[in-house]
């Protein structure tokens, strides 16, 4: 059947049915935000990070050969090194956690951040 | 951000692999032309939701033998964000008149080429 050559074949997928535009009452908006797949992905990552931070397991378990060079050591006034690998790994996770929480708040103003969340300081 | 630790409970989480069932019939898959068209339709549509690694549609063997996984369509994404979006968009949508069911599929099984496992809902 040569008639179809060169013409775009119609996909077997049905057209995306346009979601019925229903104006949700205000009290439903929080609920709807939770259904957003991106919000769900953020929530999952947040749970994962929280679990890692609380697990007490080594956070940076890369073997010797797979690590990038360490920064210069920083010591506190007792002479104890502050920026250990573990400390830096924890800082990294904490930072990501704060960022995810900020995003969740932006998408859903009713989102209740954990008690230890501090909004990022605005740079002057 | 990756710290090299595996998720503690993979079964409860979305995976990068989305498995579509109730999509294609064995007869359609036997036909080379139809098979290629289905593959193309799948690639085009599923590529809209994230970065796609692979689309696998198991086919029956030429001697008519049924192999596990025939009738399923596997969409492999680079990340869970892609598969999550695709699941939200494709589940319940019609493909050639069939209402598609989309479930997450265990990554380890997929990697080993085991397409017969029961998918994680």
mmCIF file of C-alpha atoms in Angstrom:
data_model
loop_
_atom_site.group_PDB
_atom_site.id
_atom_site.type_symbol
_atom_site.label_atom_id
_atom_site.label_comp_id
_atom_site.label_asym_id
_atom_site.label_seq_id
_atom_site.Cartn_x
_atom_site.Cartn_y
_atom_site.Cartn_z
ATOM 1 C CA UNK A 1 0.000 0.000 0.000
ATOM 2 C CA UNK A 2 1.968 2.944 -1.302
ATOM 3 C CA UNK A 3 -0.497 5.602 -0.288
ATOM 4 C CA UNK A 4 0.874 5.853 3.233
ATOM 5 C CA UNK A 5 4.473 6.409 2.159
ATOM 6 C CA UNK A 6 5.766 9.778 3.202
ATOM 7 C CA UNK A 7 2.715 10.516 5.252
ATOM 8 C CA UNK A 8 2.982 10.543 9.013
ATOM 9 C CA UNK A 9 1.437 7.423 10.385
ATOM 10 C CA UNK A 10 -0.975 8.007 13.228
ATOM 11 C CA UNK A 11 0.323 6.842 16.557
ATOM 12 C CA UNK A 12 -1.504 4.043 18.317
ATOM 13 C CA UNK A 13 -1.585 6.197 21.398
ATOM 14 C CA UNK A 14 -4.885 7.889 22.002
ATOM 15 C CA UNK A 15 -4.623 11.629 22.305
ATOM 16 C CA UNK A 16 -3.938 12.714 25.787
ATOM 17 C CA UNK A 17 -7.305 13.382 27.206
ATOM 18 C CA UNK A 18 -7.231 16.942 28.359
ATOM 19 C CA UNK A 19 -7.691 16.838 32.082
ATOM 20 C CA UNK A 20 -11.045 18.320 32.896
ATOM 21 C CA UNK A 21 -10.272 21.742 34.198
ATOM 22 C CA UNK A 22 -11.891 21.701 37.566
ATOM 23 C CA UNK A 23 -11.248 24.579 39.845
ATOM 24 C CA UNK A 24 -10.386 22.888 43.102
ATOM 25 C CA UNK A 25 -11.627 24.495 46.265
ATOM 26 C CA UNK A 26 -8.819 25.994 48.318
ATOM 27 C CA UNK A 27 -8.757 23.282 50.952
ATOM 28 C CA UNK A 28 -8.107 20.710 48.206
ATOM 29 C CA UNK A 29 -5.042 22.443 46.779
ATOM 30 C CA UNK A 30 -2.559 20.933 49.254
ATOM 31 C CA UNK A 31 -3.892 17.535 48.438
ATOM 32 C CA UNK A 32 -3.546 18.134 44.701
ATOM 33 C CA UNK A 33 0.038 19.334 45.071
ATOM 34 C CA UNK A 34 0.932 15.997 46.657
ATOM 35 C CA UNK A 35 -0.193 14.205 43.515
ATOM 36 C CA UNK A 36 2.278 16.076 41.311
ATOM 37 C CA UNK A 37 4.890 13.492 40.246
ATOM 38 C CA UNK A 38 7.718 15.975 40.684
ATOM 39 C CA UNK A 39 6.586 16.743 44.208
ATOM 40 C CA UNK A 40 6.402 13.024 44.849
ATOM 41 C CA UNK A 41 9.962 12.560 43.592
ATOM 42 C CA UNK A 42 11.141 15.402 45.841
ATOM 43 C CA UNK A 43 9.363 13.887 48.824
ATOM 44 C CA UNK A 44 10.971 10.523 48.154
ATOM 45 C CA UNK A 45 14.447 11.997 47.965
ATOM 46 C CA UNK A 46 13.773 13.943 51.159
ATOM 47 C CA UNK A 47 12.799 10.740 52.959
ATOM 48 C CA UNK A 48 15.877 9.007 51.626
ATOM 49 C CA UNK A 49 18.188 11.777 52.811
ATOM 50 C CA UNK A 50 16.558 11.964 56.218
ATOM 51 C CA UNK A 51 17.006 8.236 56.602
ATOM 52 C CA UNK A 52 20.653 8.409 55.559
ATOM 53 C CA UNK A 53 21.356 11.215 58.004
ATOM 54 C CA UNK A 54 19.707 9.353 60.849
ATOM 55 C CA UNK A 55 21.073 5.942 60.007
ATOM 56 C CA UNK A 56 24.471 6.542 61.597
ATOM 57 C CA UNK A 57 26.065 4.715 58.683
ATOM 58 C CA UNK A 58 29.164 6.153 57.013
ATOM 59 C CA UNK A 59 27.869 8.753 54.586
ATOM 60 C CA UNK A 60 30.867 8.787 52.299
ATOM 61 C CA UNK A 61 31.802 5.182 51.716
ATOM 62 C CA UNK A 62 33.700 5.670 48.498
ATOM 63 C CA UNK A 63 36.844 3.542 48.441
ATOM 64 C CA UNK A 64 40.210 5.251 48.572
ATOM 65 C CA UNK A 65 40.752 5.233 44.809
ATOM 66 C CA UNK A 66 37.375 6.770 43.963
ATOM 67 C CA UNK A 67 37.719 9.908 46.059
ATOM 68 C CA UNK A 68 38.567 13.332 44.836
ATOM 69 C CA UNK A 69 41.467 15.167 46.474
ATOM 70 C CA UNK A 70 40.742 16.431 49.991
ATOM 71 C CA UNK A 71 40.618 20.152 50.659
ATOM 72 C CA UNK A 72 43.127 21.717 53.042
ATOM 73 C CA UNK A 73 42.320 20.636 56.582
ATOM 74 C CA UNK A 74 40.579 23.150 58.837
ATOM 75 C CA UNK A 75 41.009 22.858 62.607
ATOM 76 C CA UNK A 76 38.940 24.280 65.415
ATOM 77 C CA UNK A 77 40.569 26.158 68.278
ATOM 78 C CA UNK A 78 41.018 22.876 70.143
ATOM 79 C CA UNK A 79 43.145 21.603 67.283
ATOM 80 C CA UNK A 80 40.538 19.109 66.147
ATOM 81 C CA UNK A 81 39.974 18.806 62.444
ATOM 82 C CA UNK A 82 36.547 20.099 61.431
ATOM 83 C CA UNK A 83 36.234 19.363 57.737
ATOM 84 C CA UNK A 84 36.526 15.599 57.784
ATOM 85 C CA UNK A 85 35.169 13.525 54.927
ATOM 86 C CA UNK A 86 32.240 12.451 57.018
ATOM 87 C CA UNK A 87 31.529 16.055 57.992
ATOM 88 C CA UNK A 88 31.622 17.185 54.372
ATOM 89 C CA UNK A 89 29.360 14.338 53.255
ATOM 90 C CA UNK A 90 26.892 15.298 55.958
ATOM 91 C CA UNK A 91 27.043 18.971 54.953
ATOM 92 C CA UNK A 92 26.390 17.997 51.346
ATOM 93 C CA UNK A 93 23.314 15.977 52.266
ATOM 94 C CA UNK A 94 22.086 18.679 54.615
ATOM 95 C CA UNK A 95 22.412 21.239 51.847
ATOM 96 C CA UNK A 96 20.498 19.083 49.386
ATOM 97 C CA UNK A 97 17.863 18.470 52.039
ATOM 98 C CA UNK A 98 17.401 22.191 52.659
ATOM 99 C CA UNK A 99 17.117 22.795 48.932
ATOM 100 C CA UNK A 100 14.477 20.106 48.503
ATOM 101 C CA UNK A 101 12.491 21.526 51.403
ATOM 102 C CA UNK A 102 12.708 25.013 49.881
ATOM 103 C CA UNK A 103 11.372 23.623 46.602
ATOM 104 C CA UNK A 104 8.566 21.772 48.329
ATOM 105 C CA UNK A 105 7.549 24.929 50.159
ATOM 106 C CA UNK A 106 7.555 26.852 46.920
ATOM 107 C CA UNK A 107 5.286 24.307 45.254
ATOM 108 C CA UNK A 108 3.025 23.804 48.194
ATOM 109 C CA UNK A 109 2.855 26.686 50.656
ATOM 110 C CA UNK A 110 0.987 24.453 53.085
ATOM 111 C CA UNK A 111 3.924 22.032 53.234
ATOM 112 C CA UNK A 112 5.072 21.717 56.825
ATOM 113 C CA UNK A 113 8.869 21.845 56.928
ATOM 114 C CA UNK A 114 10.643 19.773 59.584
ATOM 115 C CA UNK A 115 11.357 21.656 62.820
ATOM 116 C CA UNK A 116 15.069 21.981 62.056
ATOM 117 C CA UNK A 117 14.589 23.595 58.665
ATOM 118 C CA UNK A 118 16.033 27.092 58.350
ATOM 119 C CA UNK A 119 15.041 29.136 55.304
ATOM 120 C CA UNK A 120 18.096 29.998 53.210
ATOM 121 C CA UNK A 121 19.572 33.360 54.118
ATOM 122 C CA UNK A 122 19.212 35.890 51.371
ATOM 123 C CA UNK A 123 22.509 37.283 50.217
ATOM 124 C CA UNK A 124 22.745 41.053 50.419
ATOM 125 C CA UNK B 1 24.595 14.111 45.490
ATOM 126 C CA UNK B 2 25.029 10.369 45.016
ATOM 127 C CA UNK B 3 26.791 8.882 48.016
ATOM 128 C CA UNK B 4 26.833 5.350 46.724
ATOM 129 C CA UNK B 5 24.352 3.885 49.172
ATOM 130 C CA UNK B 6 21.547 1.739 47.886
ATOM 131 C CA UNK B 7 17.965 2.415 48.863
ATOM 132 C CA UNK B 8 16.958 0.424 51.895
ATOM 133 C CA UNK B 9 13.604 -0.743 50.599
ATOM 134 C CA UNK B 10 13.571 -0.740 46.782
ATOM 135 C CA UNK B 11 10.226 -2.478 46.505
ATOM 136 C CA UNK B 12 8.357 0.411 48.071
ATOM 137 C CA UNK B 13 9.908 2.952 45.717
ATOM 138 C CA UNK B 14 9.468 3.840 42.087
ATOM 139 C CA UNK B 15 12.129 2.325 39.851
ATOM 140 C CA UNK B 16 13.617 3.635 36.618
ATOM 141 C CA UNK B 17 11.838 0.889 34.722
ATOM 142 C CA UNK B 18 8.219 1.255 33.782
ATOM 143 C CA UNK B 19 6.324 -1.824 32.669
ATOM 144 C CA UNK B 20 3.215 -1.415 30.529
ATOM 145 C CA UNK B 21 0.792 -4.305 30.436
ATOM 146 C CA UNK B 22 -2.395 -4.964 28.534
ATOM 147 C CA UNK B 23 -0.938 -3.006 25.649
ATOM 148 C CA UNK B 24 -0.021 -5.354 22.833
ATOM 149 C CA UNK B 25 -1.279 -8.725 21.684
ATOM 150 C CA UNK B 26 0.921 -11.653 20.709
ATOM 151 C CA UNK B 27 -0.409 -11.559 17.146
ATOM 152 C CA UNK B 28 0.597 -7.941 16.670
ATOM 153 C CA UNK B 29 4.102 -8.749 17.876
ATOM 154 C CA UNK B 30 4.514 -11.603 15.351
ATOM 155 C CA UNK B 31 4.083 -9.185 12.483
ATOM 156 C CA UNK B 32 7.404 -7.453 11.766
ATOM 157 C CA UNK B 33 5.846 -4.290 10.431
ATOM 158 C CA UNK B 34 3.398 -3.937 13.278
ATOM 159 C CA UNK B 35 6.134 -4.650 15.781
ATOM 160 C CA UNK B 36 8.303 -1.858 14.383
ATOM 161 C CA UNK B 37 5.398 0.558 14.372
ATOM 162 C CA UNK B 38 4.539 -0.271 17.971
ATOM 163 C CA UNK B 39 8.183 0.215 18.942
ATOM 164 C CA UNK B 40 8.222 3.577 17.193
ATOM 165 C CA UNK B 41 4.973 4.701 18.818
ATOM 166 C CA UNK B 42 6.309 3.708 22.225
ATOM 167 C CA UNK B 43 9.631 5.504 21.718
ATOM 168 C CA UNK B 44 7.992 8.699 20.528
ATOM 169 C CA UNK B 45 5.471 8.903 23.311
ATOM 170 C CA UNK B 46 7.604 7.750 26.225
ATOM 171 C CA UNK B 47 10.449 10.064 25.219
ATOM 172 C CA UNK B 48 8.206 12.985 26.135
ATOM 173 C CA UNK B 49 8.387 12.269 29.842
ATOM 174 C CA UNK B 50 12.090 12.008 30.471
ATOM 175 C CA UNK B 51 15.387 10.834 29.157
ATOM 176 C CA UNK B 52 14.794 7.383 27.734
ATOM 177 C CA UNK B 53 17.511 4.713 27.805
ATOM 178 C CA UNK B 54 15.720 1.890 26.085
ATOM 179 C CA UNK B 55 12.386 0.465 25.045
ATOM 180 C CA UNK B 56 12.087 -3.303 25.177
ATOM 181 C CA UNK B 57 9.152 -5.216 23.805
ATOM 182 C CA UNK B 58 9.649 -8.974 24.168
ATOM 183 C CA UNK B 59 8.472 -10.898 21.081
ATOM 184 C CA UNK B 60 7.312 -14.474 20.690
ATOM 185 C CA UNK B 61 9.876 -16.757 19.074
ATOM 186 C CA UNK B 62 9.321 -17.642 15.385
ATOM 187 C CA UNK B 63 8.266 -21.190 16.250
ATOM 188 C CA UNK B 64 5.350 -19.818 18.217
ATOM 189 C CA UNK B 65 6.770 -20.560 21.619
ATOM 190 C CA UNK B 66 5.730 -18.075 24.283
ATOM 191 C CA UNK B 67 8.512 -16.559 26.315
ATOM 192 C CA UNK B 68 7.986 -14.775 29.635
ATOM 193 C CA UNK B 69 7.224 -11.099 29.304
ATOM 194 C CA UNK B 70 5.512 -11.252 25.907
ATOM 195 C CA UNK B 71 2.699 -8.728 25.955
ATOM 196 C CA UNK B 72 4.631 -6.324 28.169
ATOM 197 C CA UNK B 73 6.418 -3.164 27.142
ATOM 198 C CA UNK B 74 9.406 -1.987 29.173
ATOM 199 C CA UNK B 75 10.447 1.640 29.262
ATOM 200 C CA UNK B 76 13.832 2.300 30.795
ATOM 201 C CA UNK B 77 14.567 5.860 31.920
ATOM 202 C CA UNK B 78 17.819 7.384 33.134
ATOM 203 C CA UNK B 79 16.143 8.428 36.358
ATOM 204 C CA UNK B 80 13.108 7.899 38.515
ATOM 205 C CA UNK B 81 11.780 11.345 37.628
ATOM 206 C CA UNK B 82 11.253 10.156 34.054
ATOM 207 C CA UNK B 83 9.561 6.907 34.982
ATOM 208 C CA UNK B 84 7.398 8.650 37.582
ATOM 209 C CA UNK B 85 6.184 11.182 35.029
ATOM 210 C CA UNK B 86 5.590 8.514 32.426
ATOM 211 C CA UNK B 87 3.608 6.409 34.863
ATOM 212 C CA UNK B 88 1.391 9.339 35.727
ATOM 213 C CA UNK B 89 0.805 10.123 32.061
ATOM 214 C CA UNK B 90 0.498 6.660 30.533
ATOM 215 C CA UNK B 91 -1.393 4.716 33.157
ATOM 216 C CA UNK B 92 -5.005 4.522 32.076
ATOM 217 C CA UNK B 93 -4.310 5.924 28.614
ATOM 218 C CA UNK B 94 -5.401 4.043 25.521
ATOM 219 C CA UNK B 95 -2.976 2.376 23.136
ATOM 220 C CA UNK B 96 -4.638 0.935 20.025
ATOM 221 C CA UNK B 97 -7.843 0.906 22.016
ATOM 222 C CA UNK B 98 -6.408 -0.946 25.007
ATOM 223 C CA UNK B 99 -6.366 0.743 28.373
ATOM 224 C CA UNK B 100 -2.750 0.656 29.493
ATOM 225 C CA UNK B 101 -1.630 -0.390 32.962
ATOM 226 C CA UNK B 102 1.701 1.103 34.048
ATOM 227 C CA UNK B 103 3.710 -0.328 36.946
ATOM 228 C CA UNK B 104 7.282 -0.005 38.182
ATOM 229 C CA UNK B 105 9.473 -3.003 37.453
ATOM 230 C CA UNK B 106 12.364 -4.263 39.618
ATOM 231 C CA UNK B 107 15.609 -2.868 38.179
ATOM 232 C CA UNK B 108 17.688 -5.913 39.104
ATOM 233 C CA UNK B 109 15.319 -8.274 37.294
ATOM 234 C CA UNK B 110 15.248 -6.007 34.247
ATOM 235 C CA UNK B 111 19.032 -5.793 34.115
ATOM 236 C CA UNK B 112 19.263 -9.579 34.172
ATOM 237 C CA UNK B 113 16.825 -9.801 31.276
ATOM 238 C CA UNK B 114 14.121 -11.337 33.447
ATOM 239 C CA UNK B 115 10.931 -9.940 31.982
ATOM 240 C CA UNK B 116 8.565 -12.401 33.592
ATOM 241 C CA UNK B 117 8.518 -11.047 37.137
ATOM 242 C CA UNK B 118 5.445 -9.585 38.708
ATOM 243 C CA UNK B 119 5.781 -5.848 38.575
ATOM 244 C CA UNK B 120 5.733 -3.618 41.608
ATOM 245 C CA UNK B 121 2.497 -1.704 41.718
#
